[in-house]
Coordinates of N, CA and C in Angstrom, one line a residue:
Chain A
D94 N 14.4 4.9 -13.6 CA 13.1 5.3 -14.1 C 12.0 5.1 -13.1
T95 N 11.7 6.2 -12.3 CA 10.8 6.0 -11.2 C 9.3 5.8 -11.7
A96 N 8.6 4.8 -11.3 CA 7.3 4.6 -11.8 C 6.3 5.6 -11.1
V97 N 6.3 5.6 -9.8 CA 5.4 6.5 -9.1 C 6.3 7.3 -8.3
S98 N 6.2 8.7 -8.5 CA 7.1 9.6 -7.8 C 6.3 10.6 -7.0
Q99 N 6.8 10.8 -5.8 CA 6.1 11.9 -5.0 C 7.1 12.9 -4.6
T100 N 6.7 14.1 -4.4 CA 7.5 15.2 -3.9 C 6.7 16.0 -3.0
P101 N 7.3 16.5 -1.9 CA 8.6 16.2 -1.4 C 8.7 14.9 -0.7
K102 N 9.9 14.4 -0.4 CA 10.0 13.2 0.4 C 9.7 13.5 1.9
Y103 N 10.3 14.7 2.4 CA 10.1 15.1 3.7 C 9.4 16.5 3.7
L104 N 8.6 16.6 4.7 CA 7.9 18.0 4.8 C 7.5 18.2 6.2
V105 N 8.3 19.3 6.7 CA 8.1 19.7 8.1 C 7.5 21.2 8.0
T106 N 6.4 21.3 8.8 CA 5.7 22.6 8.8 C 4.9 22.9 9.9
Q107 N 4.6 24.2 10.1 CA 3.9 24.5 11.4 C 2.4 24.3 11.3
M108 N 1.8 24.2 12.4 CA 0.3 24.0 12.5 C -0.2 25.4 11.8
G109 N -1.4 25.0 11.1 CA -2.2 26.1 10.5 C -1.8 26.4 9.1
N110 N -0.6 25.9 8.7 CA -0.1 26.1 7.2 C -0.9 25.3 6.3
D111 N -0.8 25.7 5.1 CA -1.3 24.9 4.0 C -0.2 24.3 3.2
K112 N -0.3 23.1 2.7 CA 0.8 22.5 2.1 C 0.3 21.5 0.9
S113 N 1.1 21.2 -0.1 CA 0.7 20.2 -1.1 C 1.8 19.2 -1.3
I114 N 1.4 18.0 -1.6 CA 2.2 16.9 -2.0 C 1.9 16.5 -3.4
K115 N 2.8 16.3 -4.2 CA 2.6 16.1 -5.5 C 2.9 14.6 -5.9
C116 N 2.2 14.0 -6.9 CA 2.4 12.6 -7.3 C 2.3 12.5 -8.8
E117 N 3.1 11.8 -9.4 CA 3.1 11.5 -10.8 C 3.4 10.0 -11.0
Q118 N 2.7 9.5 -12.0 CA 3.0 8.1 -12.4 C 3.2 8.0 -13.9
N119 N 4.3 7.2 -14.3 CA 4.5 7.1 -15.7 C 4.3 5.7 -16.2
L120 N 3.3 5.0 -15.7 CA 3.0 3.7 -16.0 C 1.7 3.5 -16.9
G121 N 1.1 4.7 -17.2 CA -0.1 4.6 -18.1 C -1.3 4.1 -17.4
H122 N -1.2 4.1 -16.0 CA -2.3 3.7 -15.2 C -3.4 4.6 -15.2
D123 N -4.7 4.1 -15.0 CA -5.8 5.0 -15.1 C -6.3 5.3 -13.7
T124 N -5.8 4.6 -12.6 CA -6.3 4.8 -11.2 C -5.2 5.2 -10.3
M125 N -5.3 6.2 -9.6 CA -4.4 6.6 -8.6 C -5.1 6.7 -7.2
Y126 N -4.2 6.7 -6.2 CA -4.6 6.6 -4.8 C -3.8 7.4 -3.9
W127 N -4.3 7.8 -2.8 CA -3.5 8.4 -1.6 C -3.9 7.5 -0.4
Y128 N -2.8 7.0 0.2 CA -2.9 6.2 1.5 C -2.2 7.1 2.5
K129 N -2.6 6.9 3.7 CA -2.0 7.3 5.0 C -1.5 6.3 5.8
Q130 N -0.3 6.4 6.2 CA 0.4 5.3 7.1 C 0.5 6.0 8.4
D131 N -0.1 5.5 9.4 CA -0.1 6.1 10.8 C 1.1 5.6 11.6
S132 N 1.3 6.1 12.8 CA 2.4 5.8 13.5 C 2.6 4.2 13.8
K133 N 1.5 3.5 13.8 CA 1.6 2.1 13.9 C 1.9 1.4 12.6
K134 N 2.1 2.1 11.5 CA 2.5 1.6 10.3 C 1.3 1.0 9.5
F135 N 0.1 1.3 10.0 CA -1.1 0.8 9.3 C -1.5 1.8 8.1
L136 N -1.8 1.1 7.0 CA -2.1 1.9 5.7 C -3.6 1.9 5.5
K137 N -4.1 3.0 5.4 CA -5.5 3.3 5.1 C -5.7 4.1 4.0
I138 N -6.7 3.8 3.0 CA -6.9 4.6 1.9 C -7.6 5.9 2.3
M139 N -7.2 7.0 1.5 CA -7.9 8.3 1.7 C -8.8 8.5 0.5
F140 N -8.1 8.5 -0.7 CA -8.8 8.8 -1.9 C -8.4 7.8 -3.0
S141 N -9.4 7.6 -4.0 CA -9.0 6.8 -5.2 C -9.6 7.6 -6.3
Y142 N -8.9 7.8 -7.5 CA -9.2 8.5 -8.6 C -9.2 7.6 -9.7
N143 N -10.1 7.6 -10.7 CA -10.1 6.8 -11.8 C -10.3 7.7 -13.1
N144 N -9.3 7.9 -14.0 CA -9.3 8.7 -15.1 C -9.9 10.1 -14.7
K145 N -9.2 10.6 -13.6 CA -9.4 12.0 -13.2 C -10.7 12.1 -12.3
E146 N -11.4 11.1 -12.1 CA -12.7 11.2 -11.4 C -12.6 10.6 -10.1
L147 N -13.1 11.3 -9.0 CA -13.0 10.8 -7.7 C -13.9 9.5 -7.5
I148 N -13.3 8.4 -7.0 CA -14.1 7.2 -6.9 C -14.4 6.9 -5.4
I149 N -13.2 7.0 -4.6 CA -13.3 6.8 -3.2 C -12.9 8.0 -2.5
N150 N -13.7 8.4 -1.5 CA -13.4 9.4 -0.6 C -13.7 9.0 0.8
E151 N -12.7 8.4 1.5 CA -13.0 7.8 2.8 C -13.2 9.0 3.8
T152 N -13.5 8.6 5.1 CA -13.8 9.7 6.0 C -12.5 10.4 6.4
V153 N -12.3 11.4 5.6 CA -11.0 12.3 5.7 C -11.6 13.7 5.8
P154 N -11.0 14.5 6.8 CA -11.4 15.8 7.0 C -11.3 16.6 5.6
N155 N -12.4 17.5 5.4 CA -12.4 18.2 4.2 C -11.2 19.2 4.0
R156 N -10.2 19.2 5.1 CA -9.2 20.1 4.9 C -8.2 19.4 3.8
F157 N -8.4 18.1 3.5 CA -7.7 17.3 2.6 C -8.4 17.4 1.3
S158 N -7.8 17.9 0.2 CA -8.4 18.0 -1.1 C -7.5 17.5 -2.2
P159 N -7.9 16.3 -2.8 CA -7.0 15.9 -3.9 C -7.4 16.6 -5.1
K160 N -6.4 16.6 -6.0 CA -6.7 17.2 -7.4 C -5.9 16.5 -8.4
S161 N -6.7 16.1 -9.5 CA -6.1 15.3 -10.5 C -6.2 16.1 -11.9
P162 N -5.1 16.8 -12.3 CA -5.2 17.5 -13.5 C -5.2 16.7 -14.7
D163 N -4.6 15.4 -14.7 CA -4.7 14.5 -15.7 C -4.5 13.2 -15.0
K164 N -4.6 12.1 -15.8 CA -4.6 10.7 -15.1 C -3.3 10.3 -14.7
A165 N -2.2 11.1 -15.1 CA -0.9 10.7 -14.6 C -0.5 11.5 -13.4
H166 N -1.3 12.3 -12.9 CA -1.1 13.1 -11.7 C -2.2 13.0 -10.8
L167 N -1.8 12.9 -9.4 CA -2.9 13.2 -8.3 C -2.1 13.8 -7.2
N168 N -2.5 15.1 -7.0 CA -1.8 15.9 -6.0 C -2.8 15.9 -4.8
L169 N -2.1 16.1 -3.6 CA -2.9 16.2 -2.3 C -2.6 17.5 -1.6
H170 N -3.6 18.4 -1.5 CA -3.6 19.7 -0.8 C -4.1 19.6 0.6
I171 N -3.4 20.0 1.5 CA -3.9 20.0 2.9 C -4.0 21.4 3.5
N172 N -5.2 21.8 3.9 CA -5.3 23.2 4.6 C -5.2 23.0 6.1
S173 N -4.8 24.2 6.6 CA -4.9 24.4 8.1 C -4.3 23.1 8.9
L174 N -3.1 22.8 8.5 CA -2.6 21.6 9.1 C -2.6 21.5 10.6
E175 N -2.8 20.2 11.1 CA -2.9 19.9 12.6 C -1.8 19.0 13.0
L176 N -1.5 18.9 14.2 CA -0.6 18.0 14.7 C -0.9 16.5 14.3
G177 N -2.1 16.2 14.4 CA -2.6 15.0 14.0 C -2.5 14.5 12.6
D178 N -2.1 15.5 11.8 CA -1.9 15.1 10.4 C -0.5 14.5 10.1
S179 N 0.3 14.6 11.1 CA 1.7 14.0 11.0 C 1.7 12.5 10.8
A180 N 2.1 12.1 9.6 CA 2.1 10.7 9.2 C 3.0 10.6 7.9
V181 N 2.9 9.4 7.3 CA 3.6 9.2 6.0 C 2.4 9.0 5.0
Y182 N 2.4 9.8 3.9 CA 1.4 9.7 2.9 C 2.1 9.0 1.7
F183 N 1.3 8.1 1.2 CA 1.8 7.3 0.0 C 0.8 7.5 -1.2
C184 N 1.3 7.8 -2.3 CA 0.7 7.7 -3.6 C 0.9 6.4 -4.2
A185 N -0.1 5.9 -4.9 CA 0.0 4.7 -5.7 C -0.9 4.8 -7.0
S186 N -0.6 3.7 -7.8 CA -1.4 3.6 -9.1 C -1.6 2.3 -9.5
S187 N -2.6 2.0 -10.3 CA -2.8 0.8 -10.8 C -3.8 0.9 -12.1
Q188 N -3.8 -0.1 -12.8 CA -5.0 -0.2 -13.8 C -6.3 -0.2 -13.0
G189 N -7.4 0.2 -13.5 CA -8.6 0.3 -12.9 C -9.3 -1.1 -12.8
A190 N -10.3 -1.1 -12.0 CA -11.1 -2.3 -11.8 C -11.5 -2.8 -13.2
G191 N -11.8 -4.0 -13.4 CA -12.1 -4.4 -14.8 C -11.0 -4.9 -15.6
N192 N -9.8 -4.4 -15.3 CA -8.5 -4.9 -16.0 C -8.1 -6.2 -15.2
M193 N -7.5 -7.1 -16.0 CA -7.0 -8.3 -15.5 C -5.8 -8.1 -14.4
N194 N -4.9 -7.1 -14.8 CA -3.9 -6.9 -13.8 C -4.0 -5.6 -13.1
T195 N -4.3 -5.6 -11.9 CA -4.5 -4.4 -11.1 C -3.3 -4.3 -10.1
E196 N -2.2 -4.8 -10.5 CA -1.1 -4.6 -9.5 C -0.8 -3.2 -9.2
A197 N -0.7 -2.9 -7.9 CA -0.6 -1.6 -7.4 C 1.0 -1.2 -7.2
F198 N 1.3 0.0 -7.6 CA 2.6 0.4 -7.4 C 2.7 1.6 -6.6
F199 N 3.6 1.8 -5.6 CA 3.6 2.9 -4.6 C 4.8 3.7 -4.7
G200 N 4.6 5.0 -4.4 CA 5.7 5.9 -4.4 C 6.5 5.7 -3.1
Q201 N 7.5 6.5 -2.9 CA 8.4 6.2 -1.8 C 7.8 7.0 -0.5
G202 N 6.8 7.7 -0.6 CA 6.2 8.2 0.7 C 6.6 9.6 0.8
T203 N 5.8 10.4 1.5 CA 6.1 11.7 2.0 C 5.9 11.7 3.5
R204 N 6.9 12.0 4.2 CA 6.8 12.0 5.7 C 6.5 13.4 6.2
L205 N 5.3 13.7 6.5 CA 4.8 14.9 6.9 C 4.9 15.1 8.5
T206 N 5.7 16.1 8.9 CA 5.7 16.4 10.3 C 5.1 17.8 10.6
V207 N 4.0 17.8 11.4 CA 3.5 19.2 11.8 C 3.9 19.6 13.2
V208 N 4.4 20.7 13.3 CA 5.0 21.2 14.6 C 4.3 22.4 15.1
Chain B
K153 N -17.3 -5.2 6.8 CA -16.2 -4.5 6.2 C -15.0 -5.4 6.1
Q154 N -14.2 -5.4 5.1 CA -13.0 -6.3 5.1 C -12.0 -5.9 6.1
E155 N -11.5 -7.0 6.8 CA -10.5 -6.7 7.7 C -9.4 -7.8 7.4
V156 N -8.1 -7.3 7.5 CA -7.0 -8.2 7.0 C -6.0 -8.2 8.2
T157 N -5.6 -9.4 8.5 CA -4.8 -9.7 9.8 C -3.6 -10.5 9.3
Q158 N -2.5 -10.0 9.8 CA -1.2 -10.8 9.6 C -0.6 -11.3 10.9
I159 N -0.1 -12.6 10.8 CA 0.4 -13.2 12.0 C 1.6 -14.0 11.5
P160 N 2.8 -13.8 12.3 CA 3.0 -13.1 13.5 C 3.3 -11.5 13.1
A161 N 3.1 -10.8 14.2 CA 3.5 -9.4 14.0 C 4.9 -9.1 13.7
A162 N 5.8 -9.9 14.3 CA 7.2 -9.8 14.2 C 7.8 -11.3 14.2
L163 N 8.9 -11.4 13.5 CA 9.6 -12.7 13.4 C 11.0 -12.6 13.1
S164 N 11.7 -13.3 13.9 CA 13.1 -13.3 13.8 C 13.8 -14.9 13.5
V165 N 14.6 -14.9 12.5 CA 15.0 -16.2 12.0 C 16.5 -16.2 11.7
P166 N 17.2 -17.3 11.9 CA 18.6 -17.2 11.5 C 18.6 -17.3 9.9
E167 N 19.7 -16.8 9.4 CA 19.9 -16.9 8.0 C 19.9 -18.3 7.5
G168 N 19.3 -18.5 6.3 CA 19.1 -19.9 5.7 C 17.9 -20.5 5.9
E169 N 17.2 -20.2 7.0 CA 15.9 -20.8 7.3 C 14.8 -20.4 6.3
N170 N 13.9 -21.4 6.1 CA 12.7 -21.2 5.3 C 11.7 -20.8 6.2
L171 N 10.8 -19.8 5.8 CA 9.8 -19.2 6.7 C 8.5 -19.0 6.0
V172 N 7.4 -18.9 6.8 CA 6.1 -18.6 6.2 C 5.4 -17.4 7.0
L173 N 4.9 -16.6 6.2 CA 4.2 -15.4 6.7 C 2.7 -15.6 6.4
N174 N 1.9 -15.3 7.3 CA 0.4 -15.6 7.2 C -0.4 -14.3 7.1
C175 N -1.4 -14.4 6.2 CA -2.4 -13.3 6.0 C -3.8 -13.9 6.0
S176 N -4.7 -13.3 6.8 CA -6.0 -13.7 6.6 C -7.0 -12.5 6.4
F177 N -8.1 -12.8 5.7 CA -9.1 -11.8 5.5 C -10.5 -12.2 5.7
T178 N -11.3 -11.3 6.1 CA -12.7 -11.7 6.6 C -13.7 -11.9 5.5
D179 N -13.5 -11.2 4.4 CA -14.5 -11.3 3.3 C -13.8 -11.9 2.1
S180 N -14.3 -13.1 1.7 CA -13.6 -13.8 0.7 C -14.0 -13.3 -0.7
A181 N -14.8 -12.4 -0.9 CA -15.2 -11.8 -2.2 C -14.1 -10.8 -2.6
I182 N -13.0 -11.3 -3.0 CA -11.8 -10.5 -3.4 C -11.5 -10.7 -4.9
Y183 N -10.9 -9.7 -5.4 CA -10.5 -9.7 -6.9 C -9.1 -10.2 -7.0
N184 N -8.2 -9.8 -6.1 CA -6.9 -10.4 -6.1 C -6.2 -10.0 -4.7
L185 N -5.0 -10.5 -4.5 CA -4.4 -10.3 -3.2 C -2.9 -9.9 -3.6
Q186 N -2.3 -9.0 -2.9 CA -1.0 -8.6 -3.3 C -0.1 -8.6 -2.0
W187 N 1.1 -9.1 -2.3 CA 2.1 -9.0 -1.2 C 3.1 -7.9 -1.5
F188 N 3.5 -7.1 -0.4 CA 4.5 -6.0 -0.6 C 5.6 -6.2 0.4
R189 N 6.7 -5.6 0.2 CA 7.7 -5.5 1.4 C 7.9 -3.9 1.5
Q190 N 8.1 -3.7 2.8 CA 8.4 -2.2 3.0 C 9.8 -2.2 3.9
D191 N 10.8 -1.4 3.4 CA 12.0 -1.3 4.2 C 11.8 -0.1 5.0
P192 N 12.5 0.1 6.1 CA 12.4 1.2 7.1 C 12.5 2.5 6.3
G193 N 11.6 3.4 6.5 CA 11.6 4.7 5.9 C 11.5 4.7 4.3
K194 N 11.0 3.6 3.9 CA 10.9 3.5 2.3 C 9.5 3.3 1.9
G195 N 9.3 3.2 0.6 CA 7.9 3.0 0.1 C 7.7 1.5 0.1
L196 N 6.5 1.1 -0.6 CA 6.2 -0.3 -0.7 C 6.7 -0.8 -2.0
T197 N 7.3 -2.0 -1.9 CA 7.7 -2.7 -3.2 C 6.8 -3.9 -3.4
S198 N 6.2 -4.0 -4.6 CA 5.2 -5.1 -4.9 C 6.2 -6.4 -5.1
L199 N 5.7 -7.5 -4.4 CA 6.4 -8.7 -4.6 C 5.7 -9.7 -5.4
L200 N 4.4 -9.9 -5.1 CA 3.6 -10.9 -5.9 C 2.2 -10.4 -6.0
L201 N 1.5 -10.7 -7.1 CA 0.1 -10.5 -7.1 C -0.6 -11.8 -7.5
I202 N -1.6 -12.2 -6.7 CA -2.4 -13.5 -7.0 C -3.8 -13.0 -7.3
Q203 N -4.2 -13.5 -8.5 CA -5.7 -13.2 -8.9 C -6.5 -14.2 -8.1
S204 N -7.7 -13.9 -7.9 CA -8.7 -14.8 -7.2 C -8.9 -16.1 -7.7
S205 N -8.6 -16.3 -9.0 CA -8.8 -17.6 -9.6 C -7.5 -18.5 -9.5
Q206 N -6.4 -17.8 -9.0 CA -5.1 -18.5 -8.9 C -4.9 -19.1 -7.4
R207 N -4.1 -20.1 -7.4 CA -3.8 -20.8 -6.2 C -2.4 -20.3 -5.7
E208 N -1.5 -20.1 -6.5 CA -0.2 -19.6 -6.1 C 0.6 -18.9 -7.2
Q209 N 1.5 -18.1 -6.7 CA 2.5 -17.4 -7.6 C 3.9 -17.5 -7.0
T210 N 4.8 -17.5 -8.0 CA 6.3 -17.7 -7.5 C 7.1 -16.7 -8.2
S211 N 8.0 -16.1 -7.3 CA 9.0 -15.3 -7.9 C 10.3 -15.6 -7.2
G212 N 11.3 -16.1 -7.8 CA 12.5 -16.5 -7.3 C 12.3 -17.3 -6.0
R213 N 12.8 -16.8 -4.7 CA 12.7 -17.6 -3.6 C 11.4 -17.4 -2.8
L214 N 10.5 -16.5 -3.5 CA 9.2 -16.3 -2.8 C 8.0 -17.2 -3.5
N215 N 7.2 -17.6 -2.7 CA 6.0 -18.3 -3.1 C 4.8 -17.9 -2.4
A216 N 3.8 -17.4 -3.0 CA 2.6 -17.0 -2.3 C 1.5 -17.9 -2.7
S217 N 0.7 -18.3 -1.7 CA -0.5 -19.1 -2.0 C -1.8 -18.5 -1.5
L218 N -2.8 -18.8 -2.2 CA -4.1 -18.2 -1.8 C -5.2 -19.2 -1.7
D219 N -5.8 -19.2 -0.6 CA -7.1 -20.0 -0.4 C -8.2 -19.1 -0.2
K220 N -8.8 -18.8 -1.3 CA -9.9 -17.7 -1.2 C -11.0 -18.0 -0.2
S221 N -11.5 -19.3 -0.5 CA -12.7 -19.7 0.3 C -12.5 -19.6 1.8
S222 N -11.2 -19.9 2.3 CA -11.0 -19.8 3.7 C -10.4 -18.5 4.1
G223 N -10.2 -17.5 3.2 CA -9.8 -16.3 3.6 C -8.2 -16.3 4.1
R224 N -7.4 -17.0 3.4 CA -6.0 -17.1 3.8 C -5.1 -17.0 2.7
S225 N -4.0 -16.4 3.0 CA -2.7 -16.4 2.1 C -1.5 -16.6 2.8
T226 N -0.6 -17.2 2.2 CA 0.7 -17.4 2.9 C 1.9 -16.9 1.9
L227 N 2.9 -16.4 2.5 CA 4.0 -16.0 1.7 C 5.2 -16.9 2.3
Y228 N 5.7 -17.7 1.4 CA 6.8 -18.5 1.7 C 8.1 -18.0 1.3
I229 N 9.2 -17.9 2.2 CA 10.5 -17.3 1.7 C 11.4 -18.5 2.0
A230 N 12.1 -18.9 1.0 CA 13.0 -20.0 1.0 C 14.5 -19.5 1.3
A231 N 15.3 -20.1 2.0 CA 16.6 -19.8 2.2 C 16.8 -18.3 2.6
S232 N 16.3 -17.8 3.6 CA 16.2 -16.5 4.0 C 17.6 -15.9 4.1
Q233 N 17.7 -14.6 3.8 CA 18.9 -13.9 3.8 C 18.8 -12.6 4.7
P234 N 19.8 -12.0 5.1 CA 19.7 -10.8 5.9 C 19.0 -9.6 5.1
G235 N 19.2 -9.7 3.7 CA 18.5 -8.7 2.9 C 17.1 -8.9 2.8
D236 N 16.5 -9.9 3.3 CA 15.1 -10.1 3.3 C 14.4 -9.3 4.5
S237 N 15.2 -8.9 5.5 CA 14.7 -8.2 6.6 C 13.9 -6.9 6.2
A238 N 12.7 -6.9 6.5 CA 11.7 -5.8 6.1 C 10.4 -6.0 6.7
T239 N 9.5 -5.2 6.6 CA 8.1 -5.4 6.9 C 7.4 -5.9 5.7
Y240 N 6.6 -7.1 5.8 CA 5.9 -7.6 4.7 C 4.4 -7.4 4.9
L241 N 3.8 -6.9 3.9 CA 2.3 -6.4 4.0 C 1.7 -7.2 3.0
C242 N 0.3 -7.6 3.3 CA -0.6 -8.2 2.3 C -1.7 -7.2 2.2
A243 N -2.3 -7.2 1.0 CA -3.4 -6.3 0.7 C -4.4 -7.0 -0.2
V244 N -5.7 -6.9 0.1 CA -6.7 -7.6 -0.8 C -7.4 -6.3 -1.5
R245 N -7.8 -6.7 -2.7 CA -8.6 -5.9 -3.5 C -10.0 -6.5 -3.6
P246 N -11.1 -5.8 -3.0 CA -12.4 -6.5 -3.0 C -13.0 -6.5 -4.4
E247 N -13.9 -7.4 -4.6 CA -14.8 -7.5 -5.8 C -15.6 -6.2 -6.1
T248 N -16.3 -5.8 -5.0 CA -17.1 -4.6 -5.1 C -16.2 -3.4 -4.5
G249 N -16.2 -2.3 -5.0 CA -15.3 -1.2 -4.5 C -13.9 -1.6 -4.8
A250 N -13.7 -2.1 -6.1 CA -12.4 -2.7 -6.4 C -11.3 -1.5 -6.7
N251 N -11.6 -0.3 -6.6 CA -10.6 0.7 -6.6 C -10.0 1.1 -5.2
N252 N -9.7 0.0 -4.5 CA -9.2 0.1 -3.1 C -8.4 -1.1 -2.7
L253 N -7.5 -1.0 -1.9 CA -6.8 -2.0 -1.3 C -6.9 -2.0 0.2
F254 N -7.2 -3.1 0.9 CA -7.3 -3.2 2.2 C -6.0 -3.9 2.7
F255 N -5.3 -3.2 3.6 CA -4.0 -3.7 4.0 C -4.1 -4.4 5.3
G256 N -3.1 -5.3 5.5 CA -2.9 -6.1 6.8 C -2.1 -5.2 7.6
T257 N -1.8 -5.7 8.9 CA -1.1 -5.0 9.8 C 0.4 -5.2 9.7
G258 N 0.7 -6.1 8.9 CA 2.2 -6.3 8.6 C 3.0 -7.3 9.4
T259 N 3.9 -8.0 9.0 CA 4.9 -8.8 9.7 C 6.2 -8.2 9.6
R260 N 6.9 -7.9 10.6 CA 8.3 -7.3 10.6 C 9.2 -8.4 10.8
L261 N 10.0 -8.7 9.7 CA 10.9 -9.9 9.6 C 12.3 -9.4 9.9
T262 N 13.0 -10.2 10.6 CA 14.5 -9.9 10.9 C 15.3 -11.3 10.6
V263 N 16.2 -11.3 9.7 CA 16.9 -12.4 9.3 C 18.3 -12.1 10.0
I264 N 18.7 -13.0 10.8 CA 19.9 -12.9 11.6 C 21.0 -13.5 10.9
P265 N 22.1 -12.8 10.7 CA 23.3 -13.5 9.9 C 24.0 -14.5 10.8

């Protein structure tokens, strides 16, 4: 029973294409996140949603657009892919701030390679 | 802005040794701190969560401590095993802007059989 699941696990695509990564959590959490892990394995937040509303939008090119149809899903759409977008993208979820337990759970990651 | 540092960046120990991984953060106004492990090519697995009011948490052979005022946390692994080989990451959740986790740079642990 996967708590946070992302699809696809691997994505290889050409420059200029548009692609989406899907994320679903079955933990009943109200906050979801997208993180990017660069080639040096450093994890940095991209977006945070709480109850389908955007809370955090770090300095990310506007080619990246998150969409949360409901609080169990947070998808990431990327337009006009560039070589520098190659990275591993992680989805995560937790209870929102104000809850006692905000333990975060992560998906298995999507390795995006732009060629 | 919160910065999280982990020392050492890499560590190799023989099987059976006890070891300590360190995590330091610059802003002590944190809500909690979480330790994860990441296996190569895999996602992050949550190990321990310490609330800001707590001093330590234990799970099996793992013990995490938190000294919030000095901006430090340690992860103690007892009787290390080859299966403990992974990258260990700490992350802090700030009091303000709590819908975020600031990650450390990670410690890559290798336990030699």
